[in-house]
CSV table of C-alpha atoms in Angstrom, one decimal:
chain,number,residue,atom,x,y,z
A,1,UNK,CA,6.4,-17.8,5.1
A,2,UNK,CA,5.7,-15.8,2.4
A,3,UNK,CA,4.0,-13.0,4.0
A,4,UNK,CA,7.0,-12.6,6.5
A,5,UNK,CA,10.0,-12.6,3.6
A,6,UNK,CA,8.3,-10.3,1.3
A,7,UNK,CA,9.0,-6.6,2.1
A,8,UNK,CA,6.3,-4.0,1.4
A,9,UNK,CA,7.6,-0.8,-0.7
A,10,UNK,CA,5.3,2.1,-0.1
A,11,UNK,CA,4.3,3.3,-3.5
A,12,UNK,CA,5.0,7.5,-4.4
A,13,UNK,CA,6.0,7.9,-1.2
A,14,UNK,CA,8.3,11.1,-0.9
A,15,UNK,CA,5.4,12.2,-4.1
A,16,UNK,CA,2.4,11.7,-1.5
A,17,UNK,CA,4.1,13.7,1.5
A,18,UNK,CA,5.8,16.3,-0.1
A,19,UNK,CA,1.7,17.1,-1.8
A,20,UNK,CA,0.6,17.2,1.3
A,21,UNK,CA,2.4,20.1,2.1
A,22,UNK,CA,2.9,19.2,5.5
A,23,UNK,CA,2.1,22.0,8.3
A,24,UNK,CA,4.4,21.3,11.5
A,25,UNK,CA,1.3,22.0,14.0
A,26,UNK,CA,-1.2,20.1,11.0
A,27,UNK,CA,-3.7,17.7,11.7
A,28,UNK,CA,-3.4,15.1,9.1
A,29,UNK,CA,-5.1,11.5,8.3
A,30,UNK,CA,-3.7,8.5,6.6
A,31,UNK,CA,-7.1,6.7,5.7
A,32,UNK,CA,-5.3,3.7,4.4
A,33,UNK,CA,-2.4,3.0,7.3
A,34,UNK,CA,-1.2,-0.1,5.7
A,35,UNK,CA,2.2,-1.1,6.8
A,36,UNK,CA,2.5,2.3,8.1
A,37,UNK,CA,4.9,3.9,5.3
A,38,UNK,CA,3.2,7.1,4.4
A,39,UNK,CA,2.2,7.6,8.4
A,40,UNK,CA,6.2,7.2,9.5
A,41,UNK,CA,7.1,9.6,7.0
A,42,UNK,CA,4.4,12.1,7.8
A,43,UNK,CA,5.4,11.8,11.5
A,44,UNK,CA,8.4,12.6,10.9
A,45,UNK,CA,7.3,16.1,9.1
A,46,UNK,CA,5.1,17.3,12.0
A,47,UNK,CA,6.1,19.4,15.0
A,48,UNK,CA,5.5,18.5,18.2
A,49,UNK,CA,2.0,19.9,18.3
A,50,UNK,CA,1.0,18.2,15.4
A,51,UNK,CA,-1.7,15.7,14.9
A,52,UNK,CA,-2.2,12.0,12.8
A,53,UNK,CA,-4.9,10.3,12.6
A,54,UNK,CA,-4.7,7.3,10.8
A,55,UNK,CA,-7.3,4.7,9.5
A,56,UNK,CA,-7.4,1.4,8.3
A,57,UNK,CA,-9.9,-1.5,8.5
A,58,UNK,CA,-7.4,-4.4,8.0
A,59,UNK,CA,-6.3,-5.9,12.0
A,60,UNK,CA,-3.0,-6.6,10.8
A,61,UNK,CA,-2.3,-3.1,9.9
A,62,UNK,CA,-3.8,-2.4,13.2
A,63,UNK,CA,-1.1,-4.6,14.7
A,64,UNK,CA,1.5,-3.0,13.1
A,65,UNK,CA,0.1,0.5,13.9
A,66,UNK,CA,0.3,-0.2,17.5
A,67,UNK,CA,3.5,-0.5,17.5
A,68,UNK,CA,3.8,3.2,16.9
A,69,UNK,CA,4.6,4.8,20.2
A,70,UNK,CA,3.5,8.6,19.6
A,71,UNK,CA,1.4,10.9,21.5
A,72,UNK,CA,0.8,12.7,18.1
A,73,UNK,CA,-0.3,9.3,16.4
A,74,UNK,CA,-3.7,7.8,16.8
A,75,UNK,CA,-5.0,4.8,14.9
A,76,UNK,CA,-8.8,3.8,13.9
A,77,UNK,CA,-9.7,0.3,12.8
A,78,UNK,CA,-12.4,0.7,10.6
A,79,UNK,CA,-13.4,2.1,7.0
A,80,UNK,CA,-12.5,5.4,5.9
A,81,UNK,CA,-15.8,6.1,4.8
A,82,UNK,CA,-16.2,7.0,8.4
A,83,UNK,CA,-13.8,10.0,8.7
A,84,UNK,CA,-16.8,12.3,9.9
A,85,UNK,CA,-17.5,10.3,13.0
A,86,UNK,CA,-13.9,9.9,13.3
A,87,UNK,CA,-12.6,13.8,13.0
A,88,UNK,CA,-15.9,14.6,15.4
A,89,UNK,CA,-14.7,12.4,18.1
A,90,UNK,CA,-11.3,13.8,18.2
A,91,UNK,CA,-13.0,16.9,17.8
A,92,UNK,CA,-11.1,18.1,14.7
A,93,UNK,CA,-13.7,17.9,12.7
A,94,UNK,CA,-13.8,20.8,9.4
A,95,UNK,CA,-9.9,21.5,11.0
A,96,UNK,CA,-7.6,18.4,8.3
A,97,UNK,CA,-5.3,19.9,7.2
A,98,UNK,CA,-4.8,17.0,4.6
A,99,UNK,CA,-6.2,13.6,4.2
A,100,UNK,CA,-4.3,10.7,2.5
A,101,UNK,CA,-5.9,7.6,0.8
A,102,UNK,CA,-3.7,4.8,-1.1
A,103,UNK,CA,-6.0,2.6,-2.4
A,104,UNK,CA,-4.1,-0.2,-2.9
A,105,UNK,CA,-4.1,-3.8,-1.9
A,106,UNK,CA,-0.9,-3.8,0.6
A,107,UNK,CA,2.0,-6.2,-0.8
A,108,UNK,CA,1.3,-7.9,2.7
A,109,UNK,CA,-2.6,-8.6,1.9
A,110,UNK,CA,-1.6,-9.7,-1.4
A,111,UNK,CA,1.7,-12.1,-0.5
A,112,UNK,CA,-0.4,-13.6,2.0
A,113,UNK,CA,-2.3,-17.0,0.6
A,114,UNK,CA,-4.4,-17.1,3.8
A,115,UNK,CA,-6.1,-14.0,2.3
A,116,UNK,CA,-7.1,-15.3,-0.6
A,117,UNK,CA,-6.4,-12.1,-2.7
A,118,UNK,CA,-3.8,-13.3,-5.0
A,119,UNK,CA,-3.9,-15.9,-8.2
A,120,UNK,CA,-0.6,-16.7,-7.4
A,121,UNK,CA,-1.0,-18.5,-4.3
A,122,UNK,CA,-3.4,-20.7,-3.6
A,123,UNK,CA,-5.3,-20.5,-0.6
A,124,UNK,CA,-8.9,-19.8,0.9
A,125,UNK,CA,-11.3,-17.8,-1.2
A,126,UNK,CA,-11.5,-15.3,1.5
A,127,UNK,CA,-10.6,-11.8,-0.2
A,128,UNK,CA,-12.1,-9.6,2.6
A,129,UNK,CA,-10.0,-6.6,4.1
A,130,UNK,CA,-11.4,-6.6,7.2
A,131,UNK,CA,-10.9,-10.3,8.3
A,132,UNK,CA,-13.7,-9.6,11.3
A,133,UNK,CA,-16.2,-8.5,9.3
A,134,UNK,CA,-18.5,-9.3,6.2
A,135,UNK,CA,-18.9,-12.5,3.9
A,136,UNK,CA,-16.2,-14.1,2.3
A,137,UNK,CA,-15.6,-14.0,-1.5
A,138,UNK,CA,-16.5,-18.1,-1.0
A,139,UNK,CA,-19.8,-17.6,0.3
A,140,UNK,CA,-20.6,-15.2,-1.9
A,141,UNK,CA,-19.8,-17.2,-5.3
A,142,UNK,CA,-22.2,-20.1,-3.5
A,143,UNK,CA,-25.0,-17.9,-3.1
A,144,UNK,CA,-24.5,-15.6,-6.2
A,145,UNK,CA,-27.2,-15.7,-9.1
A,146,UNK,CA,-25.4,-15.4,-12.5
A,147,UNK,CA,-26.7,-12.8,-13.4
A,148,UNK,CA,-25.1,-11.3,-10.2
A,149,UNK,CA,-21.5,-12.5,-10.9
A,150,UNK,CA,-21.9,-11.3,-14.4
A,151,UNK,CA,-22.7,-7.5,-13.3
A,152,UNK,CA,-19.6,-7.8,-10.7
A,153,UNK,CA,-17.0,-9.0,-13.2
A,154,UNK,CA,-18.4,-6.4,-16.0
A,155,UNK,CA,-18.6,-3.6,-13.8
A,156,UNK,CA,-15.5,-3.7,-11.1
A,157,UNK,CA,-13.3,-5.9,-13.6
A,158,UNK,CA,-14.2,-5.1,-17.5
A,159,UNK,CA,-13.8,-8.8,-17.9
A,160,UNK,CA,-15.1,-9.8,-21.2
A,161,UNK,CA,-15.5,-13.8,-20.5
A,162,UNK,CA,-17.5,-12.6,-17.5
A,163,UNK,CA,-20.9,-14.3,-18.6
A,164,UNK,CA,-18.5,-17.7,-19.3
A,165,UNK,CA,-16.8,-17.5,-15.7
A,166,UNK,CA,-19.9,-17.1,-14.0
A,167,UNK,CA,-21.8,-19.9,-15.7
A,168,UNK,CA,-19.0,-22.2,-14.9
A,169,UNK,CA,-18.8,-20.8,-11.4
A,170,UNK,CA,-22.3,-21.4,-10.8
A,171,UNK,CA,-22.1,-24.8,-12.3
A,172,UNK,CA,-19.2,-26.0,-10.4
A,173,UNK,CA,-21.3,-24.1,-6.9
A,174,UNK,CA,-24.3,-26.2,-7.6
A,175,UNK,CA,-23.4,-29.1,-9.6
A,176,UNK,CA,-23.3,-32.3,-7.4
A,177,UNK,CA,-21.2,-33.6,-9.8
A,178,UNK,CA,-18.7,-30.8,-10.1
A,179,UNK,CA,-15.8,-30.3,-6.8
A,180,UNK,CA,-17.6,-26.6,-5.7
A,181,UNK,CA,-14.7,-23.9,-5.6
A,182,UNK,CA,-13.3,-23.4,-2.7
A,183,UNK,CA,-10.0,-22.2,-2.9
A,184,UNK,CA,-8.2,-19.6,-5.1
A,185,UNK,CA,-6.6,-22.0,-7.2
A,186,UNK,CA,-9.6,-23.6,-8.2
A,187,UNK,CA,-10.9,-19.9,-9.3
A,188,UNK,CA,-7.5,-19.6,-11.4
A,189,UNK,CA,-8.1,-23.2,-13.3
A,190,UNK,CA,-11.6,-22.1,-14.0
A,191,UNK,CA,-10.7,-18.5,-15.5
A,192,UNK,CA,-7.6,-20.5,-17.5
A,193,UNK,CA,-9.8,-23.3,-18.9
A,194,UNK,CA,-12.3,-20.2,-20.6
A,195,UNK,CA,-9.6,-17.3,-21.4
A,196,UNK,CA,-6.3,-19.0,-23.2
A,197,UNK,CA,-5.6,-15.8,-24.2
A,198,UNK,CA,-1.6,-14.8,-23.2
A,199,UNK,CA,-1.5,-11.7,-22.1
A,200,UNK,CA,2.1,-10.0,-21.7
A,201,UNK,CA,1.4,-7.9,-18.6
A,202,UNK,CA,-1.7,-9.1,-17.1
A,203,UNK,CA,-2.3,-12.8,-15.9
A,204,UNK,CA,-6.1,-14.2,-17.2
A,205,UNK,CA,-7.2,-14.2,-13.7
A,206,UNK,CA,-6.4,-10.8,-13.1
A,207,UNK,CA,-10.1,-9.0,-13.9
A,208,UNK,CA,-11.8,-11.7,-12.4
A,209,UNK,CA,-9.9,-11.5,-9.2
A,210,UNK,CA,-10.0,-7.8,-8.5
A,211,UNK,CA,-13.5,-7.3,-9.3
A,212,UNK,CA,-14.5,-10.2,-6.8
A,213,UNK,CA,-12.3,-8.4,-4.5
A,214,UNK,CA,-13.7,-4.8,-5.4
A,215,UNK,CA,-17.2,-6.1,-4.7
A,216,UNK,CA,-16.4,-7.9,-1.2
A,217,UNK,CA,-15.4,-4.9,0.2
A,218,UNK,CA,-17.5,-2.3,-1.5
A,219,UNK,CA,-14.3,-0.9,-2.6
A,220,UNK,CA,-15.8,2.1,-5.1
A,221,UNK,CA,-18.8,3.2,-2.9
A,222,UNK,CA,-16.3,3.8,-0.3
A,223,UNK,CA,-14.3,5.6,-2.0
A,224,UNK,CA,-17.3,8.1,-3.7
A,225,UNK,CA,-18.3,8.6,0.2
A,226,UNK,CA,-14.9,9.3,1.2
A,227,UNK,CA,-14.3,11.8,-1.3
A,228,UNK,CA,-17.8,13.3,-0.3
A,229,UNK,CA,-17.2,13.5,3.3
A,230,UNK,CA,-13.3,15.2,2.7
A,231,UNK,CA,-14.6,18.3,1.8
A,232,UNK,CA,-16.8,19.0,5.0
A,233,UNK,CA,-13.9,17.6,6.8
A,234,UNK,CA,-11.0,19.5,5.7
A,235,UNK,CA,-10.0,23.2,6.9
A,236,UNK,CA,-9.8,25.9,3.9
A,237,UNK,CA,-6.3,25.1,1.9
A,238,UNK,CA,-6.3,21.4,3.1
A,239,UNK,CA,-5.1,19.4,0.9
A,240,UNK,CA,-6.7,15.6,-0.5
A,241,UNK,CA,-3.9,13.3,-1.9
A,242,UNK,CA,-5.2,10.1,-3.8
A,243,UNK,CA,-3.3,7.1,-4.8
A,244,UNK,CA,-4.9,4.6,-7.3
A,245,UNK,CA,-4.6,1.8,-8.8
A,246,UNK,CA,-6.7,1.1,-12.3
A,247,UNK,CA,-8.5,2.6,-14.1
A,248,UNK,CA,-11.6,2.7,-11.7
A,249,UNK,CA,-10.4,3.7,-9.2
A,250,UNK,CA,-8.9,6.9,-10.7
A,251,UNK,CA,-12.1,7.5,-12.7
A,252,UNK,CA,-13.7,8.3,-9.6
A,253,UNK,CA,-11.2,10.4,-8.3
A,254,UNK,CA,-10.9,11.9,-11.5
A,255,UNK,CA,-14.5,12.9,-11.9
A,256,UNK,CA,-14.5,14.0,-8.5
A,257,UNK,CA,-12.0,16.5,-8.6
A,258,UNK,CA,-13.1,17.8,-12.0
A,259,UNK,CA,-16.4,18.3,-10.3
A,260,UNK,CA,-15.7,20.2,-7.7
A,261,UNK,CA,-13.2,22.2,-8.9
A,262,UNK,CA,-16.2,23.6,-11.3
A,263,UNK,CA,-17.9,25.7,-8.5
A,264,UNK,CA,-21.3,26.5,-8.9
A,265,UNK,CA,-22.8,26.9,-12.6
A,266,UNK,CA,-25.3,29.0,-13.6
A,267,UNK,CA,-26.3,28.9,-17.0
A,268,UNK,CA,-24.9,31.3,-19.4
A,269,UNK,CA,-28.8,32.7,-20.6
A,270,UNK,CA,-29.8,32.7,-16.9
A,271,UNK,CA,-31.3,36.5,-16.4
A,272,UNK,CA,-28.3,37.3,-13.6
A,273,UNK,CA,-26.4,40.6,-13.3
A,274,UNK,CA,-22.4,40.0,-12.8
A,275,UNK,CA,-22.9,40.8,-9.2
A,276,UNK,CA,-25.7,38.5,-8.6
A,277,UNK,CA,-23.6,35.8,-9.8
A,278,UNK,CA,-20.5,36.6,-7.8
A,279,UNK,CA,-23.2,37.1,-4.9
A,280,UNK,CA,-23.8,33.4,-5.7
A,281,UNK,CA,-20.5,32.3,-6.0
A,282,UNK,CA,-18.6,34.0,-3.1
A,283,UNK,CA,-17.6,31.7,-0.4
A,284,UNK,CA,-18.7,28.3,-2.3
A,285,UNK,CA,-16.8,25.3,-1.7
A,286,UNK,CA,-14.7,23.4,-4.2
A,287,UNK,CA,-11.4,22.2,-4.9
A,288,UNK,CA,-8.1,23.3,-6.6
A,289,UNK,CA,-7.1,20.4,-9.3
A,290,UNK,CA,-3.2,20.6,-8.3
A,291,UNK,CA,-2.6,17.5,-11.1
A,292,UNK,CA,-1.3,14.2,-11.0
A,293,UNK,CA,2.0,13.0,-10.9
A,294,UNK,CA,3.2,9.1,-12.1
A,295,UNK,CA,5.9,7.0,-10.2
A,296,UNK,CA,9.4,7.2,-11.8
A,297,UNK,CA,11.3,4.6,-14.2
A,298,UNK,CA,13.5,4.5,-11.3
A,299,UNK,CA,10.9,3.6,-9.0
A,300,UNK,CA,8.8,1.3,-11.4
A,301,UNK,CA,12.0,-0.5,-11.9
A,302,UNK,CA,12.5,-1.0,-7.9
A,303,UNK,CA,8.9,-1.8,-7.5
A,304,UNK,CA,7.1,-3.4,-10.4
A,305,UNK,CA,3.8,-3.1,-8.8
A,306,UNK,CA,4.0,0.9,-8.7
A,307,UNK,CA,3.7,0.6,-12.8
A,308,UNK,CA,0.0,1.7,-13.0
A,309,UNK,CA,-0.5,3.8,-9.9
A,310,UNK,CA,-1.6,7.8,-10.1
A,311,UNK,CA,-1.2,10.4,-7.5
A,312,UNK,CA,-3.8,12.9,-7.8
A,313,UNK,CA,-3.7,16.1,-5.8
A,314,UNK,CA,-6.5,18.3,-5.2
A,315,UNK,CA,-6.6,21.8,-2.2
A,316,UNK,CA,-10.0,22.8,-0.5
A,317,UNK,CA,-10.4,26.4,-1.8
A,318,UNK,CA,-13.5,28.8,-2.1
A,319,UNK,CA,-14.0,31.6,-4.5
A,320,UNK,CA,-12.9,34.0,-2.1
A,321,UNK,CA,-9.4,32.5,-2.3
């Protein structure tokens, strides 16, 4: 009931689009199709001739993508990670004119309690994106050392009761005297029993819960390969839009772009004439850092949840350019 009265807002919407600069004959991909916001929109910027390829691993943005009737449109269910194999088979590949990612947890994932990703609702500790595929937040916590949970919510969540919540986790998991935990709200009651802090903006279970959720779907390391693979993927001037989240999330993207908009570096003592070096450098791969743009008041005001997202933009460029 929930999941069919709540309405999903596309975050930066117009923001995302309009970076992508949007050729009429482009070939495009949304790697994170969603409820289809940014792909409608993108659609509706491409000429006839145009091309979308859109990704997503979740089947009921799959459902909802299908009921896209396009010749232009094409969607994938699976990870983004595999864009290679994807652009290869359509045989695009090193021809994107811009790739898309918003790595956020849909309002329809979340507003769900079957999907176990929100502390709000209670319902199955399930947490997975890809429903098909992979183990369950639930059979994880029953198999997970302490030590394990503790590296999880330290590393993906920066929770600092982390060795507290998995002790308990583990004791309630293997204590015959203690109910195991089961369902979300019996996470929540844990987490609330060991953090009374009161936080104005974040609820206690908040860390715990996305790292859990980062982990499960090996959130991070897909990203790091995605961003990897969109260089060999794009033409020369595509352009890479990424939305995120927190804090880790955008790290990555971050340190990506900073990266590779670098070029090579050679040492400033390395015995080099200035032609040697620009030998070197012609023609080497990077990326243009085109910034990052925030969501509006007005827009943060509409949509609560778009408070702490981060459009970065980034073009594929060499040092011929």
């Amino acid at each position: 009931m929930i999941k069919q009265r709540f309405k999903h807002i596309t975050v930066l919407l117009e923001e995302a689009i309009e970076g992508l600069k949007i050729k009429s004959d482009g070939v495009y991909i949304d790697g994170t199709f969603g409820q289809g916001g940014h792909s409608k929109l993108l659609l509706k910027k491409l000429g006839k001739n145009g091309r979308l390829i859109a990704i997503d691993r979740d089947p009921e943005a799959i459902k909802a993508a299908e009921s896209i009737n396009d010749h232009r449109f094409i969607i994938k269910h699976g990870l983004f990670s595999n864009i290679i194999n994807y652009t290869k088979k359509e045989n695009v590949f090193g021809k994107i004119d811009g790739i898309l990612l918003d790595l956020g947890v849909s309002s329809m994932q979340i507003d769900n309690p079957d999907r176990g990703f929100s502390f709000r609702f209670d319902g199955p500790l399930d947490m997975r994106m890809d429903t098909t595929n992979g183990q369950t937040a639930l059979q994880w916590l029953m198999s997970a050392k302490i030590d394990d949970i503790i590296s999880v919510l330290k590393s993906f969540g920066e929770e600092r009761y982390a060795k507290h919540i998995a002790k308990a986790i583990v004791e309630h998991n293997h204590n015959h005297k203690k109910k195991p935990l089961t369902r979300t709200n019996d996470l929540v009651n844990l987490i609330l029993k060991i953090n009374k802090t009161k936080y104005i903006y974040k609820h206690q279970a908040t860390r715990t819960f996305q790292a859990i959720r980062i982990y499960i779907n090996n959130e991070l390391n897909e990203i790091k390969q995605t961003l990897n693979d969109a260089l060999t993927v794009l033409a020369l001037k595509g352009r890479i839009c990424v939305i995120s989240f927190h804090s880790l999330e955008d790290r990555i993207v971050k340190q990506f772009i900073k990266e590779k908009s670098r070029g090579l570096e050679i040492p400033y003592d390395f015995p080099l004439t200035e032609y040697q070096i620009k030998e070197l450098r012609s023609g080497t791969i990077q990326l243009k850092n085109l910034g990052k743009i925030k969501p509006s008041n007005d827009e943060i005001h509409k949509n609560p949840r778009s408070r702490s997202s981060i459009l970065r933009l980034a073009e594929k460029t060499n040092n011929d350019y």
